[in-house]
PDB file of C-alpha atoms and ligand atoms in Angstrom:
ATOM      1  CA  MET A   1      15.556   7.548 -13.329  1.00 92.00           C
ATOM      2  CA  SER A   2      13.284   5.159 -11.445  1.00 96.00           C
ATOM      3  CA  LEU A   3       9.776   5.290 -10.500  1.00 98.00           C
ATOM      4  CA  PHE A   4       7.628   4.112  -7.287  1.00 98.00           C
ATOM      5  CA  ILE A   5       4.575   3.859  -6.936  1.00 99.00           C
ATOM      6  CA  THR A   6       2.458   1.625  -4.187  1.00 99.00           C
ATOM      7  CA  PHE A   7      -0.865   0.657  -3.748  1.00 99.00           C
ATOM      8  CA  GLU A   8      -3.320   1.483  -0.886  1.00 99.00           C
ATOM      9  CA  GLY A   9      -6.478   1.329   0.663  1.00 98.00           C
ATOM     10  CA  GLY A  10      -8.499  -0.578   2.942  1.00 98.00           C
ATOM     11  CA  GLU A  11      -9.025  -4.508   2.740  1.00 96.00           C
ATOM     12  CA  GLY A  12      -9.851  -5.664  -0.427  1.00 97.00           C
ATOM     13  CA  CYS A  13     -10.519  -2.812  -2.146  1.00 98.00           C
ATOM     14  CA  GLY A  14      -8.578  -4.753  -4.855  1.00 98.00           C
ATOM     15  CA  LYS A  15      -5.274  -3.129  -4.433  1.00 98.00           C
ATOM     16  CA  SER A  16      -3.010  -7.113  -5.039  1.00 98.00           C
ATOM     17  CA  THR A  17      -5.496  -7.156  -8.770  1.00 98.00           C
ATOM     18  CA  GLN A  18      -4.793  -3.267  -9.847  1.00 99.00           C
ATOM     19  CA  ALA A  19      -1.012  -4.405  -8.382  1.00 99.00           C
ATOM     20  CA  LYS A  20      -0.574  -7.243 -10.254  1.00 98.00           C
ATOM     21  CA  ALA A  21      -1.975  -5.838 -13.218  1.00 99.00           C
ATOM     22  CA  LEU A  22      -0.118  -3.037 -13.646  1.00 99.00           C
ATOM     23  CA  TYR A  23       3.429  -5.151 -13.274  1.00 99.00           C
ATOM     24  CA  GLN A  24       1.827  -6.883 -16.240  1.00 98.00           C
ATOM     25  CA  LYS A  25       1.157  -4.694 -19.078  1.00 98.00           C
ATOM     26  CA  LEU A  26       4.319  -3.457 -17.710  1.00 98.00           C
ATOM     27  CA  GLN A  27       5.825  -6.299 -18.760  1.00 98.00           C
ATOM     28  CA  GLN A  28       4.217  -5.952 -21.834  1.00 98.00           C
ATOM     29  CA  GLU A  29       5.488  -3.048 -22.758  1.00 98.00           C
ATOM     30  CA  ASN A  30       8.531  -4.346 -21.492  1.00 98.00           C
ATOM     31  CA  LEU A  31       9.702  -1.884 -18.620  1.00 98.00           C
ATOM     32  CA  PRO A  32      11.850  -3.579 -16.204  1.00 98.00           C
ATOM     33  CA  ALA A  33       9.583  -3.194 -13.042  1.00 98.00           C
ATOM     34  CA  VAL A  34       9.324  -5.073  -9.273  1.00 98.00           C
ATOM     35  CA  LEU A  35       6.852  -6.184  -7.893  1.00 98.00           C
ATOM     36  CA  ILE A  36       6.257  -6.175  -3.562  1.00 98.00           C
ATOM     37  CA  HIS A  37       4.089  -6.439  -1.471  1.00 98.00           C
ATOM     38  CA  GLU A  38       4.388  -5.189   2.891  1.00 98.00           C
ATOM     39  CA  PRO A  39       4.711  -6.085   5.982  1.00 97.00           C
ATOM     40  CA  GLY A  40       7.104  -8.397   4.083  1.00 97.00           C
ATOM     41  CA  GLY A  41       8.736  -9.028   0.586  1.00 96.00           C
ATOM     42  CA  THR A  42      12.315 -10.615   2.607  1.00 98.00           C
ATOM     43  CA  THR A  43      12.576 -13.473   4.502  1.00 98.00           C
ATOM     44  CA  LEU A  44      13.548 -11.434   8.072  1.00 98.00           C
ATOM     45  CA  GLY A  45       9.945  -9.247   6.594  1.00 98.00           C
ATOM     46  CA  GLU A  46       7.648 -12.397   5.690  1.00 98.00           C
ATOM     47  CA  GLU A  47       8.392 -13.668  10.102  1.00 98.00           C
ATOM     48  CA  ILE A  48       6.333  -9.968  10.131  1.00 98.00           C
ATOM     49  CA  ARG A  49       3.974  -9.975   8.825  1.00 97.00           C
ATOM     50  CA  LYS A  50       2.774 -13.786   9.840  1.00 97.00           C
ATOM     51  CA  THR A  51       3.229 -12.323  13.682  1.00 97.00           C
ATOM     52  CA  LEU A  52       1.187  -9.320  12.542  1.00 96.00           C
ATOM     53  CA  LYS A  53      -1.821 -11.095  10.844  1.00 95.00           C
ATOM     54  CA  ARG A  54      -2.158 -13.617  12.874  1.00 95.00           C
ATOM     55  CA  LYS A  55      -5.369 -13.586  14.749  1.00 92.00           C
ATOM     56  CA  THR A  56      -4.619 -14.755  18.034  1.00 94.00           C
ATOM     57  CA  GLU A  57      -2.180 -12.550  18.794  1.00 94.00           C
ATOM     58  CA  ILE A  58      -1.921  -9.476  20.909  1.00 96.00           C
ATOM     59  CA  ILE A  59       0.568  -6.516  19.830  1.00 97.00           C
ATOM     60  CA  HIS A  60       0.263  -2.652  21.982  1.00 98.00           C
ATOM     61  CA  PRO A  61       0.403  -0.206  18.995  1.00 97.00           C
ATOM     62  CA  LYS A  62       2.910   1.236  19.388  1.00 98.00           C
ATOM     63  CA  THR A  63       5.026  -2.385  18.876  1.00 98.00           C
ATOM     64  CA  GLU A  64       2.549  -3.308  15.305  1.00 98.00           C
ATOM     65  CA  LEU A  65       4.176   0.451  15.023  1.00 98.00           C
ATOM     66  CA  LEU A  66       7.355  -0.666  15.191  1.00 98.00           C
ATOM     67  CA  LEU A  67       6.898  -4.194  13.532  1.00 98.00           C
ATOM     68  CA  PHE A  68       5.678  -2.411  10.575  1.00 98.00           C
ATOM     69  CA  ALA A  69       8.501  -0.562  10.587  1.00 98.00           C
ATOM     70  CA  ALA A  70      11.282  -2.769  10.830  1.00 98.00           C
ATOM     71  CA  SER A  71       9.130  -4.767   7.442  1.00 98.00           C
ATOM     72  CA  ARG A  72       9.523  -2.113   5.661  1.00 98.00           C
ATOM     73  CA  SER A  73      13.167  -0.690   6.610  1.00 98.00           C
ATOM     74  CA  GLN A  74      14.207  -4.721   5.887  1.00 98.00           C
ATOM     75  CA  LEU A  75      12.490  -3.922   2.256  1.00 98.00           C
ATOM     76  CA  VAL A  76      13.829  -0.347   1.188  1.00 98.00           C
ATOM     77  CA  ALA A  77      16.776  -1.202   1.704  1.00 98.00           C
ATOM     78  CA  GLU A  78      17.035  -5.155   0.289  1.00 98.00           C
ATOM     79  CA  ILE A  79      14.871  -4.263  -2.558  1.00 98.00           C
ATOM     80  CA  ILE A  80      13.399  -0.910  -3.158  1.00 98.00           C
ATOM     81  CA  GLN A  81      16.902   1.183  -3.084  1.00 98.00           C
ATOM     82  CA  PRO A  82      18.526  -1.365  -5.827  1.00 98.00           C
ATOM     83  CA  ALA A  83      15.655  -1.868  -7.144  1.00 98.00           C
ATOM     84  CA  LEU A  84      15.823   2.391  -7.979  1.00 98.00           C
ATOM     85  CA  LYS A  85      19.047   2.854  -7.934  1.00 98.00           C
ATOM     86  CA  GLU A  86      19.576   0.531 -11.250  1.00 98.00           C
ATOM     87  CA  GLU A  87      16.676   2.714 -12.091  1.00 98.00           C
ATOM     88  CA  LYS A  88      13.799  -0.182 -12.106  1.00 98.00           C
ATOM     89  CA  ILE A  89       9.862   0.665 -11.688  1.00 98.00           C
ATOM     90  CA  VAL A  90       8.850  -0.064  -8.421  1.00 99.00           C
ATOM     91  CA  ILE A  91       5.173  -1.377  -7.361  1.00 99.00           C
ATOM     92  CA  CYS A  92       4.287  -1.430  -4.281  1.00 98.00           C
ATOM     93  CA  ASP A  93       1.248  -3.291  -2.213  1.00 98.00           C
ATOM     94  CA  ARG A  94       1.084  -1.091   0.183  1.00 98.00           C
ATOM     95  CA  PHE A  95       3.897   0.900   1.671  1.00 98.00           C
ATOM     96  CA  SER A  96       3.920   4.651   4.467  1.00 98.00           C
ATOM     97  CA  HIS A  97       0.857   5.498   4.073  1.00 98.00           C
ATOM     98  CA  SER A  98      -0.965   2.000   5.251  1.00 98.00           C
ATOM     99  CA  THR A  99       1.250   2.611   8.800  1.00 98.00           C
ATOM    100  CA  ILE A 100      -0.942   6.776   8.524  1.00 98.00           C
ATOM    101  CA  ALA A 101      -4.178   5.077   8.232  1.00 98.00           C
ATOM    102  CA  TYR A 102      -3.290   2.476   9.872  1.00 98.00           C
ATOM    103  CA  GLN A 103      -2.003   2.817  13.332  1.00 98.00           C
ATOM    104  CA  GLY A 104      -1.862   6.795  12.542  1.00 98.00           C
ATOM    105  CA  TYR A 105      -5.767   7.653  12.007  1.00 98.00           C
ATOM    106  CA  GLY A 106      -7.044   3.790  12.300  1.00 98.00           C
ATOM    107  CA  ARG A 107      -5.092   2.879  16.121  1.00 98.00           C
ATOM    108  CA  LYS A 108      -4.928   6.692  17.419  1.00 98.00           C
ATOM    109  CA  LEU A 109      -1.328   6.905  17.558  1.00 98.00           C
ATOM    110  CA  ASP A 110       0.300  10.342  17.133  1.00 98.00           C
ATOM    111  CA  LEU A 111       0.334  11.198  14.098  1.00 98.00           C
ATOM    112  CA  ALA A 112       3.825  12.884  14.002  1.00 98.00           C
ATOM    113  CA  THR A 113       5.548  10.367  15.723  1.00 98.00           C
ATOM    114  CA  VAL A 114       3.778   7.345  13.213  1.00 98.00           C
ATOM    115  CA  LYS A 115       5.296  10.399  10.626  1.00 98.00           C
ATOM    116  CA  MET A 116       8.919   9.966  12.651  1.00 98.00           C
ATOM    117  CA  VAL A 117       8.473   6.531  12.281  1.00 98.00           C
ATOM    118  CA  ASN A 118       8.101   6.813   8.450  1.00 98.00           C
ATOM    119  CA  ASN A 119      11.203   8.357   7.610  1.00 98.00           C
ATOM    120  CA  LEU A 120      13.332   6.053   9.842  1.00 98.00           C
ATOM    121  CA  ALA A 121      12.176   3.183   8.708  1.00 98.00           C
ATOM    122  CA  THR A 122      11.135   4.447   3.741  1.00 98.00           C
ATOM    123  CA  HIS A 123      14.786   5.210   4.408  1.00 98.00           C
ATOM    124  CA  GLY A 124      13.428   8.783   3.300  1.00 97.00           C
ATOM    125  CA  ILE A 125      12.119   7.479   0.050  1.00 98.00           C
ATOM    126  CA  LYS A 126       8.431   8.271  -0.768  1.00 98.00           C
ATOM    127  CA  PRO A 127       6.449   6.698  -3.405  1.00 98.00           C
ATOM    128  CA  ASP A 128       6.070   9.497  -7.380  1.00 98.00           C
ATOM    129  CA  ILE A 129       2.586   7.872  -6.854  1.00 98.00           C
ATOM    130  CA  VAL A 130      -0.327   6.578  -4.410  1.00 99.00           C
ATOM    131  CA  ILE A 131      -2.771   4.587  -6.141  1.00 99.00           C
ATOM    132  CA  PHE A 132      -5.269   4.967  -3.210  1.00 99.00           C
ATOM    133  CA  LEU A 133      -8.472   2.320  -4.176  1.00 99.00           C
ATOM    134  CA  ASP A 134     -10.999   4.480  -2.017  1.00 98.00           C
ATOM    135  CA  LEU A 135     -14.295   1.681  -0.650  1.00 98.00           C
ATOM    136  CA  SER A 136     -16.661   1.778   1.403  1.00 98.00           C
ATOM    137  CA  PRO A 137     -15.540  -1.047   4.234  1.00 97.00           C
ATOM    138  CA  GLU A 138     -18.775  -2.608   3.973  1.00 96.00           C
ATOM    139  CA  GLU A 139     -17.557  -3.578   0.034  1.00 97.00           C
ATOM    140  CA  GLY A 140     -13.995  -3.954   1.126  1.00 97.00           C
ATOM    141  CA  LEU A 141     -15.152  -7.143   3.986  1.00 95.00           C
ATOM    142  CA  ALA A 142     -17.323  -8.632   2.511  1.00 95.00           C
ATOM    143  CA  ARG A 143     -15.244  -9.272  -0.474  1.00 95.00           C
ATOM    144  CA  ARG A 144     -12.613 -10.291   2.058  1.00 90.00           C
ATOM    145  CA  GLY A 145     -14.660 -13.698   2.679  1.00 86.00           C
ATOM    146  CA  LYS A 146     -14.658 -15.554   5.719  1.00 85.00           C
ATOM    147  CA  LEU A 147     -11.766 -16.059   6.759  1.00 85.00           C
ATOM    148  CA  LEU A 148     -10.318 -12.930   8.502  1.00 89.00           C
ATOM    149  CA  ASP A 149      -6.762 -11.339   9.629  1.00 94.00           C
ATOM    150  CA  ARG A 150      -5.912  -9.349  11.997  1.00 95.00           C
ATOM    151  CA  PHE A 151      -6.837  -6.514  11.314  1.00 94.00           C
ATOM    152  CA  GLU A 152     -10.240  -6.957   9.309  1.00 93.00           C
ATOM    153  CA  LEU A 153     -11.198  -8.986  12.602  1.00 93.00           C
ATOM    154  CA  GLN A 154     -11.459  -4.624  13.275  1.00 95.00           C
ATOM    155  CA  GLU A 155     -15.078  -3.111  14.131  1.00 95.00           C
ATOM    156  CA  LEU A 156     -16.272  -1.339  11.482  1.00 96.00           C
ATOM    157  CA  SER A 157     -15.648   2.235  13.129  1.00 97.00           C
ATOM    158  CA  PHE A 158     -12.162   1.440  12.664  1.00 98.00           C
ATOM    159  CA  HIS A 159     -11.773   0.519   9.295  1.00 98.00           C
ATOM    160  CA  ARG A 160     -14.122   3.944   8.403  1.00 98.00           C
ATOM    161  CA  GLN A 161     -11.564   5.797  10.110  1.00 98.00           C
ATOM    162  CA  VAL A 162      -8.115   4.080   7.981  1.00 98.00           C
ATOM    163  CA  ARG A 163     -10.719   5.340   4.829  1.00 98.00           C
ATOM    164  CA  GLN A 164     -10.919   9.710   6.422  1.00 98.00           C
ATOM    165  CA  GLY A 165      -7.459   8.776   6.763  1.00 98.00           C
ATOM    166  CA  TYR A 166      -6.591   8.576   3.645  1.00 98.00           C
ATOM    167  CA  LEU A 167      -8.401  10.451   1.692  1.00 98.00           C
ATOM    168  CA  LYS A 168      -7.300  13.533   4.138  1.00 98.00           C
ATOM    169  CA  MET A 169      -3.624  12.259   3.191  1.00 98.00           C
ATOM    170  CA  ALA A 170      -4.896  12.242  -0.968  1.00 99.00           C
ATOM    171  CA  ALA A 171      -6.685  15.561  -0.763  1.00 98.00           C
ATOM    172  CA  ASP A 172      -3.417  16.751   1.249  1.00 98.00           C
ATOM    173  CA  GLU A 173      -1.514  16.044  -1.852  1.00 98.00           C
ATOM    174  CA  PRO A 174      -3.516  16.313  -4.622  1.00 98.00           C
ATOM    175  CA  ASP A 175      -0.651  15.737  -7.694  1.00 98.00           C
ATOM    176  CA  ARG A 176       1.186  13.074  -6.295  1.00 98.00           C
ATOM    177  CA  TRP A 177      -2.298  10.784  -5.154  1.00 98.00           C
ATOM    178  CA  LEU A 178      -5.147   9.142  -7.973  1.00 99.00           C
ATOM    179  CA  VAL A 179      -7.763   8.029  -5.591  1.00 99.00           C
ATOM    180  CA  VAL A 180      -9.975   5.651  -7.671  1.00 99.00           C
ATOM    181  CA  ASP A 181     -13.241   4.500  -7.179  1.00 99.00           C
ATOM    182  CA  ALA A 182     -13.449   0.947  -5.820  1.00 98.00           C
ATOM    183  CA  THR A 183     -16.550   0.136  -7.465  1.00 98.00           C
ATOM    184  CA  LEU A 184     -15.963   0.037 -10.563  1.00 98.00           C
ATOM    185  CA  PRO A 185     -15.458  -2.563 -12.365  1.00 98.00           C
ATOM    186  CA  LYS A 186     -11.255  -4.265 -12.516  1.00 98.00           C
ATOM    187  CA  LYS A 187     -10.457  -3.557 -16.112  1.00 98.00           C
ATOM    188  CA  LYS A 188     -11.881  -0.389 -15.687  1.00 98.00           C
ATOM    189  CA  ILE A 189      -9.818   0.651 -13.168  1.00 99.00           C
ATOM    190  CA  SER A 190      -6.390  -1.193 -14.617  1.00 99.00           C
ATOM    191  CA  GLU A 191      -7.196   1.796 -17.448  1.00 98.00           C
ATOM    192  CA  ILE A 192      -7.316   4.473 -14.892  1.00 99.00           C
ATOM    193  CA  ILE A 193      -4.510   3.787 -13.253  1.00 99.00           C
ATOM    194  CA  TRP A 194      -3.245   2.685 -16.514  1.00 98.00           C
ATOM    195  CA  GLY A 195      -3.554   6.370 -17.018  1.00 98.00           C
ATOM    196  CA  LYS A 196      -1.448   8.033 -14.491  1.00 98.00           C
ATOM    197  CA  VAL A 197       0.995   5.678 -15.043  1.00 98.00           C
ATOM    198  CA  ASN A 198       1.948   6.502 -18.042  1.00 98.00           C
ATOM    199  CA  HIS A 199       2.242   9.899 -18.272  1.00 98.00           C
ATOM    200  CA  SER A 200       4.530   9.567 -15.404  1.00 98.00           C
ATOM    201  CA  LEU A 201       6.584   7.047 -17.695  1.00 98.00           C
ATOM    202  CA  VAL A 202       6.168   9.516 -20.952  1.00 98.00           C
ATOM    203  CA  GLY A 203       7.889  12.270 -18.202  1.00 97.00           C
ATOM    204  CA  LYS A 204      10.926  10.464 -17.018  1.00 97.00           C
ATOM    205  CA  GLY A 205      11.715   8.855 -20.575  1.00 97.00           C
ATOM    206  CA  TYR A 206      10.441   5.126 -20.324  1.00 97.00           C
ATOM    207  CA  LEU A 207       8.385   6.230 -23.197  1.00 95.00           C
TER     208      LEU A 207
HETATM  209  N1  ADP V   1     -13.178  -3.935  -8.676  1.00 75.47           N
HETATM  210  C1  ADP V   1     -13.736  -4.690  -8.394  1.00 75.47           C
HETATM  211  N2  ADP V   1     -14.785  -5.540  -8.257  1.00 75.47           N
HETATM  212  C2  ADP V   1     -15.718  -5.734  -7.509  1.00 75.47           C
HETATM  213  N3  ADP V   1     -13.719  -7.219  -6.813  1.00 75.47           N
HETATM  214  C3  ADP V   1     -12.921  -7.281  -6.670  1.00 75.47           C
HETATM  215  C4  ADP V   1     -12.534  -6.228  -7.469  1.00 75.47           C
HETATM  216  N4  ADP V   1     -10.976  -6.147  -8.032  1.00 75.47           N
HETATM  217  C5  ADP V   1     -10.813  -7.176  -6.707  1.00 75.47           C
HETATM  218  N5  ADP V   1     -12.307  -7.917  -6.979  1.00 75.47           N
HETATM  219  C6  ADP V   1     -12.566  -8.445  -5.557  1.00 75.47           C
HETATM  220  O1  ADP V   1     -12.016  -8.458  -4.218  1.00 75.47           O
HETATM  221  C7  ADP V   1     -10.693  -9.910  -3.419  1.00 75.47           C
HETATM  222  C8  ADP V   1     -10.328  -8.966  -2.971  1.00 75.47           C
HETATM  223  O2  ADP V   1      -9.638  -7.734  -3.967  1.00 75.47           O
HETATM  224  P1  ADP V   1      -7.768  -7.840  -3.488  1.00 75.47           P
HETATM  225  O3  ADP V   1      -7.328  -7.385  -5.242  1.00 75.47           O
HETATM  226  O4  ADP V   1      -7.239  -8.911  -3.096  1.00 75.47           O
HETATM  227  O5  ADP V   1      -7.666  -6.858  -2.801  1.00 75.47           O
HETATM  228  P2  ADP V   1      -6.346  -6.435  -1.215  1.00 75.47           P
HETATM  229  O6  ADP V   1      -5.205  -6.580  -1.975  1.00 75.47           O
HETATM  230  O7  ADP V   1      -7.115  -5.294  -1.439  1.00 75.47           O
HETATM  231  O8  ADP V   1      -6.801  -6.974  -0.472  1.00 75.47           O
HETATM  232  C9  ADP V   1     -10.978 -10.879  -5.183  1.00 75.47           C
HETATM  233  O9  ADP V   1     -11.583 -11.505  -4.915  1.00 75.47           O
HETATM  234  C10 ADP V   1     -10.645 -10.236  -6.129  1.00 75.47           C
HETATM  235  O10 ADP V   1     -11.301 -11.055  -7.120  1.00 75.47           O
HETATM  236 MG1   MG V   2      -3.857  -7.459  -1.018  1.00 75.47          MG
END
């Protein structure tokens, strides 16, 4: 028994807000949960995160793909796999689908190559539930404010491609993905997410 839930979406769509809210809800229910984020979550990963986000850094798209993969592989080996083995519920703020959306659809790297690197980086682990918070890039970036990182500084067309990539992935795997309108109030979004997670928890015997 284990449950792996990831949060996906563009900049400022509410991933961190909702991942934290879900984590707190699971704690209230006395369920064993772990909350992590990408890139990062390990000592090595946090070093990679700083480099990836630094806005003065000029990174080739293929290098970017591999840096995310390196961070992910370490996170899977060090935190995610052991936690799932202990039957914990793992919540990850961004995971492999971010790479397909950003490096595949956004940076236009070959999708088959991106997926191959992802397979290596995830050690074959796939989320049971992907929660996609769908928001226009205009609104998401407005929420982020003025201190933008290397990704947030990309042009709007890049962010629009990322969103289209997410929508395509969600349409391809409708059972695994939950698409939520991220313009709804935070509390309403949390309720929708809990509906899906609760159903899964019952199915798996946690509740
Ligand atoms: N449903 C919502 N409606 C309006 N503002 C929101 C909503 N969810 C989050 N926010 C706000 O938007 C900003 C970005 O949220 P955050 O959770 O950090 O997004 P992300 O992690 O996806 O970048 C924060 O200031 C947060 O309080
Ligand atoms: Mg965040």
